[in-house]
């Protein structure tokens, strides 16, 4: 890492410690996900039939074992793959669907705007978790299905964020000045409005990803979507919940902590990002 | 004529009558001042003339061409020759583009210059409006208000337009910065013979920069005259009231104040006669019946007041304190 | 009678920069002026000169991160800087009042005009009940609001800008304060309305022997409504004196430049001014702060200029104050 890059990293961290902490947490999970095969002491679904429900610290099982005799630590590490497996594609769907939708709805209004607003009304009236549950249950339980449902369910919300930004920008003097300069409509939209609208939206993306991770874990907890024994945190918590009463707390606790940390990391990164992306703060640090 | 506006009318959704039958023209190399208080429709006229708004009625001829109902593609081409500078220098420039890119944009849109030629031309423009060369790589928020307004002016003149509408270009700037901008505009007009429509509520500035001045009240022209004539011999009672309310920055000048009472009519529900009749100290019964016609006083000087016919249009000032 | 006496006031802000170093912006650098009963003093200057900051300091309204490392503010003989918030609250709105720039956002949108005026009196214990209502109505009449009895029932959103500004003046004066501080009281109002608002303020100052500090960037307001003026530049008062005197014989080059940039003077003299950027408050040079823009600067200006008295009432902080422009 060259000196200037290091300076920039340090500078970023100082300007927004919130982002730095959040990004740091995400980075740790990303490394866990990437090198899970190396870092995990044993395969996540390897069962030790005679070593079920061992407490943390017993033998090679640092965080203990679950009811199937699988190593909790290894499963928590591999769970990061599922978390990113949902967060990244769902975030991509939100961006790909939500940004154009929000741009058009905010700039043109008309029927696109009407439809978007009505869909949002429906989503607001309905608890999302129940909606997601219903759709996944109806369309089949694969992981891919969960990704698609979560991504598309949240796209209108992301579109609304973009739409609000566009609405605020539509009457900005610089947009009017861009029209007056002779910019064609597509250029006004893509060159002048989009880069300014995307600012607020980008900062929202990690927050929406956090939501996606949470909701997919919740689905798994209810028993929809990813199924045991796949090392998914929500599914692990569900499995572990049965043992909490009988005193085997570690089975549910560690995936729970991982889930909390991941969601917290994404939320912190999102909050910090909105500070960092403000162009007034970028160059002068005012 | 560079610009010829006939019977311009604009009504905003909600029934606000912003511009009510306004006709005027601007010659090449001329600066026409448009003054009025808030709600006079002066900024709306600026937007209509540059076709950033579509007028409800009337015609706009620019260099002899009717641009009132121009389709978007033709309108975009027109914008090389017809430009506008807005009041708010901090808001008029895309915050995510560098000054250099902002200056290149009008060239990219209207010329066939390649990238290197555009950069060279942007440098020349920056130099012309006296922006330091270093500012080309900066973002708008790194510049002062006066510098930003210079960028907006440079963008406006990039394609050598024939007419520039200046909508309160100096109103949000400090006094000493303002003078520099006015000087720049003056130089540009002398060099290129550009015509200007200078919109402002600041009477002193309008007097300084304009050849002719139009006074607006509730979207209607009450008086127009060469600048010196208008400020020295205002004929319409409203113009007299407006000028007398101005505070010259000189304590030695005595104020001659006219008192007006009464409410300003709502632009949604305008009276049938003279809009000023309700506040006018010399209103006649006939003033409320029909809009008064513009009456010529001398060459280029006319005012829409019935009192001019018998010379009783001059109102007595309430004597001002020492 | 002396109402307000500000002496050698310094105000600074600490801000954290990009590199995480704390840097100090020196916003006020030795501001001294007085306001007596029965006079209107104008505080004039451009953006960032420190006019509003001076007003806030005088009202005892400065809060962290602002710091006052040096200087004193005395109001009716009392030390404002030594007062507790409790003591200040008793004075503010009672003995000294402020009229701010944006009238519509300064009124409570959920309370009728009359109720706001009554509350103002009840809070300070000056009057209550029917008496307070009667005084409120009389105050509305005094600021020339037509049909005050009916306007007592009006909501803030029903008022025009000029009307709202006059209601704010009524609010400021209803407890009969000794000092009024008006921060850009007519900025944003139309000229015809501006004249009415300023007339109202001036007449009340005269009738009730108040002192007023009017903060403005408009030399026309100073020229016709103030008796004395203090010109600010980069957190310092560079010139002060009677209005007629300062306009006729400006001694500081900045005052001269300011007057020469008015369109009327440009028409007479041509463009003579070159605007420049004011000094960086984070990195103030020593000596005269106007040095970089000044046409007559010499090496003498590397030393801070003292206020040089031109006569008993007129002074300028310039080494060459005696030399005419």
Coordinates of N, CA and C in Angstrom, one line a residue, chain B residues 121-226:
Chain B
X121 N -10.2 26.2 -25.3 CA -11.2 27.2 -25.3 C -11.8 27.5 -23.9
X122 N -11.9 26.5 -23.1 CA -12.3 26.7 -21.7 C -11.4 27.5 -20.9
X123 N -10.1 27.3 -21.2 CA -9.0 28.1 -20.6 C -9.2 29.6 -21.0
X124 N -9.4 29.8 -22.3 CA -9.5 31.2 -22.8 C -10.8 31.8 -22.1
X125 N -11.9 31.1 -22.0 CA -13.1 31.6 -21.4 C -12.8 32.0 -19.9
X126 N -12.1 31.1 -19.2 CA -11.8 31.4 -17.8 C -11.0 32.7 -17.7
X127 N -10.0 32.8 -18.6 CA -9.2 33.9 -18.6 C -10.0 35.2 -18.9
X128 N -10.9 35.1 -19.9 CA -11.7 36.2 -20.2 C -12.5 36.8 -19.1
X129 N -13.1 35.9 -18.3 CA -13.9 36.3 -17.1 C -13.1 36.5 -15.9
X130 N -11.8 36.5 -16.1 CA -10.8 36.7 -15.0 C -10.9 35.7 -13.8
X131 N -11.0 34.4 -14.2 CA -10.9 33.3 -13.3 C -9.5 32.8 -13.3
X132 N -8.9 32.6 -12.1 CA -7.6 32.0 -12.1 C -7.6 30.7 -12.8
X133 N -6.5 30.4 -13.5 CA -6.4 29.1 -14.3 C -6.6 27.9 -13.4
X134 N -6.1 28.1 -12.1 CA -6.1 27.0 -11.2 C -7.6 26.5 -10.9
X135 N -8.5 27.5 -11.1 CA -9.9 27.1 -10.7 C -10.5 26.1 -11.6
X136 N -9.9 25.9 -12.8 CA -10.5 24.9 -13.7 C -10.6 23.5 -13.1
X137 N -9.7 23.2 -12.3 CA -9.7 21.8 -11.7 C -10.5 21.8 -10.4
X138 N -11.1 22.9 -10.0 CA -11.8 22.9 -8.7 C -13.3 22.6 -8.9
X139 N -13.9 22.3 -7.8 CA -15.4 22.1 -7.8 C -16.1 23.4 -7.3
X140 N -17.4 23.5 -7.7 CA -18.0 24.8 -7.4 C -18.0 25.2 -5.9
X141 N -18.1 24.3 -5.0 CA -18.1 24.7 -3.6 C -16.8 25.3 -3.1
X142 N -15.7 25.1 -4.0 CA -14.4 25.7 -3.6 C -14.2 27.1 -4.0
X143 N -15.2 27.7 -4.7 CA -15.1 29.0 -5.2 C -16.0 30.0 -4.5
X144 N -15.7 31.3 -4.5 CA -16.6 32.3 -3.9 C -17.7 32.6 -4.8
X145 N -18.7 33.2 -4.2 CA -19.9 33.6 -5.0 C -19.6 34.4 -6.3
X146 N -18.7 35.4 -6.1 CA -18.4 36.2 -7.3 C -17.7 35.4 -8.4
X147 N -16.8 34.4 -8.0 CA -16.2 33.6 -8.9 C -17.1 32.7 -9.6
X148 N -18.1 32.1 -8.8 CA -19.1 31.2 -9.4 C -19.9 32.0 -10.5
X149 N -20.3 33.2 -10.2 CA -21.1 33.9 -11.1 C -20.3 34.2 -12.4
X150 N -19.0 34.4 -12.3 CA -18.1 34.5 -13.5 C -18.1 33.2 -14.3
X151 N -18.2 32.1 -13.6 CA -18.3 30.8 -14.3 C -19.6 30.7 -15.1
X152 N -20.7 31.1 -14.4 CA -22.0 31.1 -15.1 C -22.0 32.0 -16.3
X153 N -21.4 33.2 -16.2 CA -21.3 34.1 -17.3 C -20.4 33.5 -18.4
X154 N -19.3 32.9 -18.1 CA -18.4 32.3 -19.1 C -19.2 31.2 -19.8
X155 N -20.0 30.4 -19.1 CA -20.8 29.3 -19.7 C -21.8 30.0 -20.7
X156 N -22.4 31.1 -20.3 CA -23.4 31.7 -21.1 C -22.8 32.3 -22.4
X157 N -21.6 32.8 -22.3 CA -21.0 33.4 -23.5 C -20.2 32.5 -24.4
X158 N -20.1 31.2 -23.9 CA -19.1 30.2 -24.6 C -19.4 30.1 -26.1
X159 N -20.6 30.1 -26.5 CA -20.9 30.0 -27.9 C -21.3 31.3 -28.6
X160 N -20.8 32.4 -28.1 CA -21.0 33.7 -28.6 C -22.5 34.0 -28.9
X161 N -23.3 34.0 -27.9 CA -24.7 34.2 -28.1 C -25.1 35.6 -28.5
X162 N -26.3 35.8 -29.1 CA -26.7 37.1 -29.5 C -27.4 37.8 -28.4
X163 N -28.1 37.1 -27.5 CA -28.8 37.7 -26.4 C -28.6 36.9 -25.1
X164 N -28.3 37.6 -24.0 CA -28.2 36.9 -22.7 C -29.2 37.6 -21.8
X165 N -30.0 36.7 -21.2 CA -30.9 37.2 -20.1 C -30.2 37.1 -18.8
X166 N -30.1 38.2 -18.1 CA -29.4 38.2 -16.8 C -30.5 38.4 -15.7
X167 N -30.8 37.3 -15.0 CA -31.8 37.3 -14.0 C -31.2 37.6 -12.6
X168 N -31.3 38.9 -12.2 CA -30.7 39.3 -10.9 C -29.3 38.8 -10.7
X169 N -28.4 39.0 -11.7 CA -27.1 38.3 -11.6 C -26.2 38.8 -10.5
X170 N -26.5 39.9 -9.9 CA -25.6 40.4 -8.8 C -26.3 40.6 -7.5
X171 N -27.6 40.2 -7.4 CA -28.4 40.5 -6.2 C -27.9 39.7 -5.0
X172 N -27.3 38.5 -5.2 CA -26.9 37.8 -4.0 C -25.4 38.0 -3.7
X173 N -24.8 39.0 -4.3 CA -23.4 39.2 -4.1 C -23.1 40.4 -3.3
X174 N -22.0 40.4 -2.7 CA -21.6 41.6 -1.9 C -21.2 42.8 -2.8
X175 N -21.3 44.0 -2.2 CA -21.2 45.2 -3.0 C -19.9 45.2 -3.9
X176 N -18.8 44.9 -3.2 CA -17.5 45.1 -3.9 C -17.3 44.0 -5.0
X177 N -17.9 42.9 -4.8 CA -17.9 41.8 -5.8 C -18.8 42.1 -7.0
X178 N -20.0 42.7 -6.6 CA -21.0 43.1 -7.6 C -20.4 44.0 -8.6
X179 N -19.6 45.0 -8.2 CA -19.0 46.0 -9.1 C -18.2 45.3 -10.2
X180 N -17.4 44.2 -9.8 CA -16.6 43.5 -10.7 C -17.4 42.8 -11.7
X181 N -18.5 42.2 -11.3 CA -19.4 41.5 -12.3 C -20.0 42.5 -13.3
X182 N -20.5 43.6 -12.8 CA -21.1 44.6 -13.7 C -20.1 45.1 -14.7
X183 N -18.8 45.3 -14.2 CA -17.8 45.7 -15.1 C -17.5 44.7 -16.2
X184 N -17.5 43.4 -15.8 CA -17.3 42.4 -16.8 C -18.4 42.4 -17.9
X185 N -19.6 42.5 -17.4 CA -20.7 42.5 -18.4 C -20.6 43.6 -19.3
X186 N -20.2 44.8 -18.8 CA -20.1 46.0 -19.6 C -19.0 45.8 -20.7
X187 N -17.9 45.2 -20.3 CA -16.8 44.9 -21.2 C -17.3 44.0 -22.3
X188 N -18.0 42.9 -21.9 CA -18.4 41.9 -22.8 C -19.3 42.5 -23.9
X189 N -20.2 43.4 -23.4 CA -21.1 44.0 -24.4 C -20.4 44.9 -25.4
X190 N -19.4 45.6 -24.9 CA -18.6 46.5 -25.7 C -17.8 45.7 -26.8
X191 N -17.3 44.5 -26.3 CA -16.5 43.7 -27.2 C -17.3 43.0 -28.3
X192 N -18.4 42.4 -27.9 CA -19.1 41.5 -28.8 C -20.5 42.0 -29.3
X193 N -20.9 43.2 -28.7 CA -22.2 43.7 -29.2 C -23.4 42.8 -28.8
X194 N -23.2 42.1 -27.7 CA -24.3 41.2 -27.3 C -25.4 42.0 -26.7
X195 N -26.7 41.5 -27.0 CA -27.8 42.2 -26.4 C -28.1 41.6 -25.0
X196 N -28.6 42.4 -24.1 CA -28.9 41.9 -22.8 C -30.3 42.3 -22.3
X197 N -30.9 41.3 -21.6 CA -32.1 41.6 -20.9 C -31.7 41.5 -19.4
X198 N -31.7 42.7 -18.7 CA -31.1 42.7 -17.3 C -32.3 42.8 -16.4
X199 N -32.6 41.7 -15.6 CA -33.7 41.7 -14.7 C -33.2 42.0 -13.3
X200 N -33.8 43.0 -12.6 CA -33.4 43.2 -11.3 C -34.4 44.0 -10.5
X201 N -34.4 43.9 -9.2 CA -35.2 44.8 -8.4 C -34.4 45.9 -7.9
X202 N -33.1 45.9 -8.2 CA -32.2 47.0 -7.7 C -32.1 48.1 -8.6
X203 N -32.8 49.2 -8.3 CA -32.9 50.3 -9.2 C -31.6 50.9 -9.6
X204 N -30.7 51.1 -8.6 CA -29.4 51.7 -9.0 C -28.6 50.9 -10.0
X205 N -28.6 49.6 -9.8 CA -27.9 48.7 -10.7 C -28.5 48.8 -12.1
X206 N -29.8 48.8 -12.2 CA -30.5 48.8 -13.5 C -30.2 50.1 -14.2
X207 N -30.2 51.2 -13.4 CA -29.9 52.5 -14.0 C -28.5 52.5 -14.6
X208 N -27.6 51.9 -13.9 CA -26.2 51.9 -14.3 C -26.0 51.1 -15.6
X209 N -26.6 49.9 -15.7 CA -26.3 49.0 -16.8 C -27.2 49.2 -18.0
X210 N -28.4 49.7 -17.9 CA -29.4 49.7 -18.9 C -29.4 50.9 -19.9
X211 N -29.7 50.6 -21.1 CA -30.0 51.7 -22.1 C -31.4 52.1 -21.9
X212 N -32.3 51.1 -21.9 CA -33.7 51.4 -21.7 C -34.2 50.6 -20.5
X213 N -35.3 51.1 -19.9 CA -35.8 50.4 -18.8 C -37.3 50.2 -18.9
X214 N -37.8 49.0 -18.5 CA -39.2 48.7 -18.4 C -39.6 48.5 -17.0
X215 N -40.7 49.2 -16.5 CA -41.1 49.0 -15.1 C -42.4 48.1 -15.2
X216 N -42.3 47.0 -14.4 CA -43.4 46.1 -14.4 C -44.2 46.2 -13.1
X217 N -45.5 46.0 -13.1 CA -46.3 45.9 -11.9 C -47.3 44.8 -12.1
X218 N -47.3 43.7 -11.4 CA -48.2 42.6 -11.5 C -48.3 42.1 -12.9
X219 N -47.1 41.9 -13.5 CA -47.1 41.3 -14.8 C -47.5 42.2 -16.0
X220 N -47.6 43.5 -15.7 CA -48.0 44.4 -16.8 C -47.0 45.5 -16.9
X221 N -46.7 46.0 -18.1 CA -45.8 47.1 -18.2 C -46.5 48.4 -17.8
X222 N -46.0 49.1 -16.9 CA -46.6 50.4 -16.5 C -45.8 51.6 -17.2
X223 N -44.5 51.4 -17.4 CA -43.8 52.5 -18.0 C -42.5 52.0 -18.7
X224 N -42.2 52.6 -19.8 CA -40.8 52.3 -20.4 C -40.2 53.5 -21.0
X225 N -38.9 53.6 -20.8 CA -38.2 54.8 -21.3 C -36.7 54.6 -21.3
X226 N -36.0 55.5 -22.0 CA -34.5 55.4 -21.8 C -34.2 55.6 -20.3

